Short mmCIF file of C-alpha atoms in Angstrom, two decimals:
data_model
loop_
_atom_site.label_atom_id
_atom_site.label_comp_id
_atom_site.label_asym_id
_atom_site.label_seq_id
_atom_site.Cartn_x
_atom_site.Cartn_y
_atom_site.Cartn_z
CA MET K 1 3.47 -49.15 30.63
CA THR K 2 2.65 -48.78 34.37
CA LEU K 3 5.12 -45.82 35.06
CA THR K 4 4.29 -44.45 32.30
CA THR K 5 0.64 -44.38 33.11
CA LEU K 6 1.52 -43.23 37.18
CA LEU K 7 3.32 -40.64 35.83
CA VAL K 8 0.55 -38.93 33.75
CA ILE K 9 -1.82 -39.23 36.61
CA PHE K 10 0.69 -37.61 38.94
CA LEU K 11 1.44 -35.14 36.40
CA ALA K 12 -2.21 -34.40 35.95
CA THR K 13 -2.85 -34.14 39.85
CA LEU K 14 -0.10 -31.82 40.16
CA SER K 15 -1.45 -29.70 37.64
CA ILE K 16 -5.37 -29.41 38.54
CA GLY K 17 -4.04 -29.23 42.34
CA PHE K 18 -2.06 -26.24 41.25
CA ALA K 19 -4.58 -24.45 39.21
CA LEU K 20 -6.80 -25.22 42.22
CA VAL K 21 -5.06 -23.80 44.49
CA VAL K 22 -3.48 -20.53 42.42
CA THR K 23 -7.70 -19.83 41.71
CA ILE K 24 -9.06 -19.96 45.08
CA LEU K 25 -6.38 -17.76 46.69
CA PRO K 26 -7.33 -14.40 46.66
CA PRO K 27 -4.68 -12.07 44.19
CA GLY K 28 -2.99 -10.80 47.16
CA ASP K 29 -2.49 -13.64 48.99
CA ALA K 30 1.87 -13.89 49.80
CA VAL K 31 1.40 -17.95 49.15
CA ARG K 32 -0.35 -17.64 45.97
CA ASN K 33 2.16 -14.88 44.61
CA ARG K 34 4.86 -17.22 45.33
CA LEU K 35 3.28 -20.07 43.19
CA VAL K 36 2.94 -18.22 40.33
CA ARG K 37 6.16 -16.68 40.50
CA LEU K 38 7.43 -20.52 40.62
CA TRP K 39 5.53 -21.19 37.55
CA GLN K 40 6.48 -18.31 35.62
CA PRO K 41 8.88 -16.16 36.79
CA SER K 42 7.83 -12.64 37.11
CA SER K 43 8.87 -9.77 34.70
CA PRO K 44 7.15 -6.74 32.85
CA SER K 45 5.79 -9.02 30.50
CA ASN K 46 4.19 -11.56 32.63
CA VAL K 47 1.58 -9.66 34.34
CA SER K 48 -1.27 -9.89 31.86
CA PHE K 49 -0.25 -13.89 30.84
CA ARG K 50 -0.70 -14.62 34.72
CA GLN K 51 -4.44 -12.77 34.31
CA LYS K 52 -4.82 -14.53 31.14
CA GLN K 53 -4.12 -18.35 33.16
CA GLN K 54 -6.16 -17.22 35.84
CA ASP K 55 -9.18 -16.33 33.45
CA ARG K 56 -8.74 -19.67 31.67
CA VAL K 57 -8.63 -21.33 34.78
CA GLU K 58 -11.79 -19.70 35.72
CA ARG K 59 -13.39 -20.57 32.78
CA ALA K 60 -12.70 -24.31 32.84
CA LEU K 61 -14.06 -24.14 36.33
CA GLY K 62 -17.33 -22.15 35.24
CA ASP K 63 -17.63 -24.60 32.20
CA VAL K 64 -17.24 -27.72 34.70
CA GLY K 65 -19.64 -25.83 37.47
CA GLN K 66 -22.33 -25.55 34.63
CA LEU K 67 -22.30 -28.99 34.23
CA MET K 68 -23.85 -29.53 37.74
CA PRO K 69 -27.99 -28.87 38.38
CA LEU K 70 -28.24 -25.88 40.59
CA SER K 71 -31.67 -25.03 42.18
CA GLN K 72 -32.64 -21.16 42.88
CA LYS K 73 -32.43 -21.75 46.77
CA GLU K 74 -28.71 -23.21 46.39
CA SER K 75 -27.90 -20.47 43.91
CA SER K 76 -29.01 -17.62 46.12
CA GLY K 77 -27.13 -19.24 49.29
CA THR K 78 -23.73 -20.19 47.36
CA ARG K 79 -24.02 -16.34 45.79
CA ARG K 80 -24.24 -14.85 49.11
CA LEU K 81 -21.59 -16.75 50.46
CA MET K 82 -19.43 -15.83 47.71
CA ILE K 83 -20.17 -12.18 48.17
CA ARG K 84 -19.33 -12.74 51.73
CA ALA K 85 -16.01 -13.97 51.31
CA GLY K 86 -15.08 -11.10 48.44
CA PHE K 87 -16.07 -12.86 45.45
CA ARG K 88 -18.73 -10.85 43.59
CA ARG K 89 -18.24 -11.94 40.01
CA PRO K 90 -21.42 -13.57 38.31
CA GLU K 91 -19.04 -16.46 37.42
CA SER K 92 -17.69 -17.01 40.79
CA ILE K 93 -20.22 -19.49 41.43
CA HIS K 94 -19.81 -21.58 38.31
CA ALA K 95 -16.15 -21.88 39.51
CA PHE K 96 -17.02 -22.65 42.76
CA ARG K 97 -19.15 -25.53 41.57
CA GLY K 98 -16.48 -26.57 39.27
CA MET K 99 -14.39 -26.96 42.24
CA LYS K 100 -16.83 -29.23 43.69
CA VAL K 101 -16.97 -31.33 40.98
CA LEU K 102 -13.29 -31.63 40.24
CA SER K 103 -12.32 -31.95 44.32
CA PRO K 104 -13.83 -35.31 44.47
CA VAL K 105 -11.96 -36.42 41.66
CA LEU K 106 -8.63 -35.26 42.91
CA PHE K 107 -9.07 -36.84 46.24
CA LEU K 108 -10.01 -40.12 44.34
CA ILE K 109 -7.11 -40.19 41.85
CA LEU K 110 -4.89 -39.59 45.35
CA VAL K 111 -6.56 -42.21 46.90
CA TRP K 112 -5.57 -44.32 43.88
CA VAL K 113 -2.00 -43.57 43.12
CA THR K 114 -1.42 -43.95 46.88
CA GLY K 115 -2.58 -47.43 47.12
CA PHE K 116 -4.63 -46.45 50.19
CA TYR K 117 -7.96 -47.81 48.55
CA LEU K 118 -6.50 -51.46 49.02
CA LEU K 119 -7.31 -51.41 53.00
CA ASN K 120 -11.00 -51.20 52.64
CA PRO K 121 -11.75 -50.14 49.01
CA ILE K 122 -15.51 -49.13 49.24
CA LEU K 123 -15.27 -47.51 52.36
CA ILE K 124 -11.98 -45.68 51.28
CA LEU K 125 -13.17 -44.21 48.36
CA THR K 126 -16.80 -43.43 49.39
CA ALA K 127 -14.89 -41.37 52.26
CA ALA K 128 -12.36 -39.64 49.78
CA ALA K 129 -15.45 -38.83 47.07
CA VAL K 130 -17.37 -37.13 50.12
CA VAL K 131 -14.55 -35.36 51.63
CA GLY K 132 -13.71 -33.94 48.52
CA PHE K 133 -17.44 -32.64 47.66
CA VAL K 134 -17.32 -30.80 51.32
CA VAL K 135 -13.94 -29.60 50.98
CA PRO K 136 -14.60 -26.55 48.87
CA ASP K 137 -17.74 -25.56 51.20
CA TYR K 138 -15.47 -25.78 53.88
CA TRP K 139 -12.79 -23.65 52.36
CA LEU K 140 -15.56 -21.23 51.52
CA THR K 141 -17.11 -20.77 55.13
CA SER K 142 -13.80 -20.68 56.43
CA ARG K 143 -13.02 -17.67 54.15
CA VAL K 144 -16.30 -16.06 54.81
CA ARG K 145 -15.90 -16.36 58.65
CA VAL K 146 -11.76 -14.95 58.23
CA ARG K 147 -12.93 -11.92 56.12
CA GLN K 148 -15.95 -10.88 58.47
CA ARG K 149 -13.45 -10.91 61.34
CA ARG K 150 -11.46 -8.86 59.91
CA ILE K 151 -14.08 -6.30 59.05
CA LEU K 152 -15.04 -6.77 62.77
CA LEU K 153 -11.57 -5.56 63.68
CA GLY K 154 -11.12 -2.75 61.68
CA LEU K 155 -14.84 -1.17 62.16
CA PRO K 156 -13.82 0.52 65.59
CA ASP K 157 -10.70 2.16 63.33
CA ALA K 158 -13.61 3.07 60.57
CA LEU K 159 -15.99 4.99 62.85
CA ASP K 160 -13.02 6.87 64.57
CA LEU K 161 -12.06 7.81 60.93
CA LEU K 162 -15.41 8.51 60.19
CA MET K 163 -16.14 10.88 63.12
CA VAL K 164 -13.26 13.04 62.56
CA CYS K 165 -14.09 13.04 59.02
CA VAL K 166 -17.49 14.35 60.03
CA GLU K 167 -16.52 17.08 62.70
CA ALA K 168 -13.59 18.26 60.13
CA GLY K 169 -16.96 19.48 57.94
CA LEU K 170 -17.50 16.27 55.46
CA GLY K 171 -20.75 15.25 54.25
CA LEU K 172 -21.35 11.05 55.30
CA ASP K 173 -20.93 10.65 51.54
CA GLN K 174 -17.70 11.93 50.72
CA ALA K 175 -16.55 10.75 54.65
CA LEU K 176 -17.27 7.30 53.33
CA VAL K 177 -15.58 7.86 50.71
CA ARG K 178 -12.41 9.26 52.30
CA VAL K 179 -12.21 6.22 55.22
CA ALA K 180 -12.36 3.66 52.24
CA ARG K 181 -9.39 5.02 50.87
CA GLU K 182 -7.11 5.67 54.22
CA LEU K 183 -8.51 1.77 55.37
CA GLN K 184 -6.91 0.41 51.87
CA LEU K 185 -3.89 -0.75 53.61
CA SER K 186 -5.04 -1.60 57.72
CA CYS K 187 -8.19 -3.35 56.57
CA ARG K 188 -8.78 -4.27 53.13
CA ALA K 189 -11.98 -6.09 53.36
CA LEU K 190 -13.89 -3.47 55.34
CA SER K 191 -12.47 -0.90 52.63
CA ASP K 192 -13.81 -2.66 49.54
CA GLU K 193 -17.18 -2.95 51.37
CA LEU K 194 -17.16 1.04 51.90
CA LYS K 195 -16.27 1.64 48.37
CA TYR K 196 -19.08 -0.90 46.88
CA ALA K 197 -21.37 1.02 49.14
CA THR K 198 -20.58 4.26 47.90
CA PHE K 199 -20.50 2.97 44.15
CA GLU K 200 -23.93 1.79 44.92
CA MET K 201 -24.73 5.32 46.15
CA ARG K 202 -23.19 7.28 43.01
CA VAL K 203 -25.50 5.12 40.54
CA GLY K 204 -28.42 6.35 42.02
CA ARG K 205 -29.19 4.02 44.82
CA SER K 206 -30.58 5.75 48.01
CA ARG K 207 -28.05 6.48 50.90
CA SER K 208 -30.61 4.00 53.49
CA GLU K 209 -30.68 1.12 50.92
CA ALA K 210 -27.06 1.15 49.79
CA LEU K 211 -25.95 1.23 54.07
CA ARG K 212 -28.74 -1.55 54.95
CA ASP K 213 -26.96 -3.73 51.94
CA LEU K 214 -23.92 -2.82 53.29
CA GLY K 215 -25.07 -4.94 56.56
CA VAL K 216 -26.49 -7.64 54.64
CA ARG K 217 -23.63 -7.96 52.12
CA THR K 218 -21.24 -8.28 55.14
CA GLY K 219 -23.18 -10.96 57.29
CA VAL K 220 -21.69 -8.86 60.43
CA GLU K 221 -23.84 -7.65 63.23
CA ASP K 222 -21.88 -4.71 64.40
CA VAL K 223 -21.31 -3.58 60.53
CA LYS K 224 -25.57 -3.81 60.18
CA THR K 225 -25.85 -2.17 63.76
CA VAL K 226 -23.74 0.97 62.67
CA ALA K 227 -25.49 0.80 59.03
CA ALA K 228 -29.09 0.85 60.88
CA MET K 229 -27.56 4.12 63.20
CA LEU K 230 -26.73 6.07 60.22
CA ILE K 231 -30.18 5.64 58.52
CA GLN K 232 -31.81 6.61 61.66
CA THR K 233 -29.46 9.59 61.91
CA ASP K 234 -29.83 10.86 58.50
CA ARG K 235 -33.71 10.24 58.93
CA PHE K 236 -34.45 11.86 62.07
CA GLY K 237 -31.44 14.32 61.50
CA THR K 238 -29.50 14.30 64.89
CA ASP K 239 -25.74 14.66 65.44
CA LEU K 240 -24.14 12.45 63.30
CA ALA K 241 -20.71 13.23 64.94
CA ARG K 242 -22.04 12.58 68.22
CA ALA K 243 -23.90 9.42 67.39
CA LEU K 244 -20.49 8.17 66.05
CA ARG K 245 -18.68 9.06 68.46
CA ILE K 246 -20.83 6.86 71.07
CA GLN K 247 -21.28 4.05 69.13
CA ALA K 248 -17.01 4.30 68.27
CA GLU K 249 -16.76 3.78 71.90
CA ASN K 250 -19.41 0.55 72.38
CA MET K 251 -17.14 -0.78 69.39
CA ARG K 252 -13.90 -0.48 71.52
CA VAL K 253 -15.32 -1.87 74.63
CA LYS K 254 -17.00 -4.86 72.43
CA ARG K 255 -13.28 -5.32 71.12
CA ARG K 256 -11.77 -5.27 74.44
CA GLN K 257 -14.34 -7.47 75.86
CA ARG K 258 -13.75 -9.94 73.01
CA ALA K 259 -10.43 -9.75 73.70
CA GLU K 260 -10.53 -10.32 77.59
CA GLU K 261 -12.89 -13.19 76.41
CA LEU K 262 -10.25 -15.29 74.35
CA ALA K 263 -7.85 -14.38 77.33
CA ALA K 264 -10.17 -16.26 79.70
CA LYS K 265 -10.70 -19.32 77.57
CA ALA K 266 -6.85 -19.71 76.94
CA SER K 267 -6.49 -21.44 80.03
CA VAL K 268 -9.48 -23.81 79.76
CA LYS K 269 -7.93 -24.84 75.81
CA MET K 270 -4.51 -25.62 77.54
CA VAL K 271 -6.39 -28.42 80.15
CA PRO K 272 -6.62 -31.19 77.21
CA ALA K 273 -3.26 -30.43 76.30
CA LEU K 274 -1.31 -30.65 80.11
CA VAL K 275 -3.75 -33.54 80.99
CA PHE K 276 -3.03 -35.55 77.59
CA PHE K 277 0.64 -34.53 77.04
CA ILE K 278 2.56 -32.41 79.67
CA PHE K 279 1.28 -34.37 82.91
CA PRO K 280 2.02 -37.81 81.20
CA ALA K 281 5.52 -37.05 80.69
CA MET K 282 6.06 -35.41 84.09
CA PHE K 283 4.56 -38.71 85.95
CA VAL K 284 6.98 -40.72 83.67
CA VAL K 285 9.80 -38.38 84.62
CA ILE K 286 9.26 -37.71 88.41
CA LEU K 287 7.78 -41.11 89.59
CA GLY K 288 9.53 -43.66 86.95
CA PRO K 289 13.00 -44.04 89.00
CA ALA K 290 10.49 -44.19 92.00
CA VAL K 291 8.72 -47.52 90.12
CA ILE K 292 11.43 -49.24 88.97
CA LEU K 293 13.64 -49.15 92.60
CA LEU K 294 10.31 -50.29 93.87
CA VAL K 295 9.96 -52.98 91.66
CA ARG K 296 13.80 -54.21 91.87
CA GLN K 297 13.27 -54.15 95.81
CA LEU K 298 9.88 -55.95 96.34
CA LEU K 299 10.28 -58.42 93.06
CA PRO K 300 12.95 -60.65 95.47
CA SER K 301 10.96 -60.81 98.29
CA LEU K 302 8.04 -61.59 96.72
CA ARG K 303 9.50 -64.94 94.86
#
């Protein structure tokens, strides 16, 4: 009976963990694609099946997430982070809340099955629940940070392409569409944001509002600067190509300075590893034989 119960708990934990991993990873992620192929071998007729399973998991997480009360302030903040992470569907916020409900349960089940809670039941079970509740927030924040970094790295190339398109005679709207299409492979995140901005222009929003929302939606200061420059250029009628050239040069300088900053920090980050791991081993190897020899020579005389 005990073995059967443990087996059922293990299978349930494995299924919940697999569903969470498949759901939280982006559609184009290599790990997610491999897990999906492991669960169901790929064939022409399985594409719709995988999509149906993903929709079922999202609906299940959404139903669980609706059980948690959510204030208007928390909802707006979570919604903003979800958009910056690349999740624009309205159901995504409920799915995220469902993850925050199921994640503590999953951690508690893992602690219970492994028997680790026996060391200190109250402390360990409480810590497992708190860690399970915090893990989704940490994952969402890290995903936002990674996506913003990708947008930041792809912005100078986007400005160069935008400058070339404007100098070739395209308008700003057509140039943004072209740049979004060209960046589809090199910087998918920035391409999606530019496409979303162009879609907003097509449905009737003004160019200044769409560009301003582009900066707010990404949360990247350089994108906000570029959006403000495009708005001012369009408002005052200045030379757009020249402004884009100057802005692209500034972005390249900033990117080079960030690389130099990271290179300068590398030596400082190596100090803890050198002090606590490499130097002690070197001292043992270099001074160890000498210390042993001194002990052997001086110990008989001390006696």
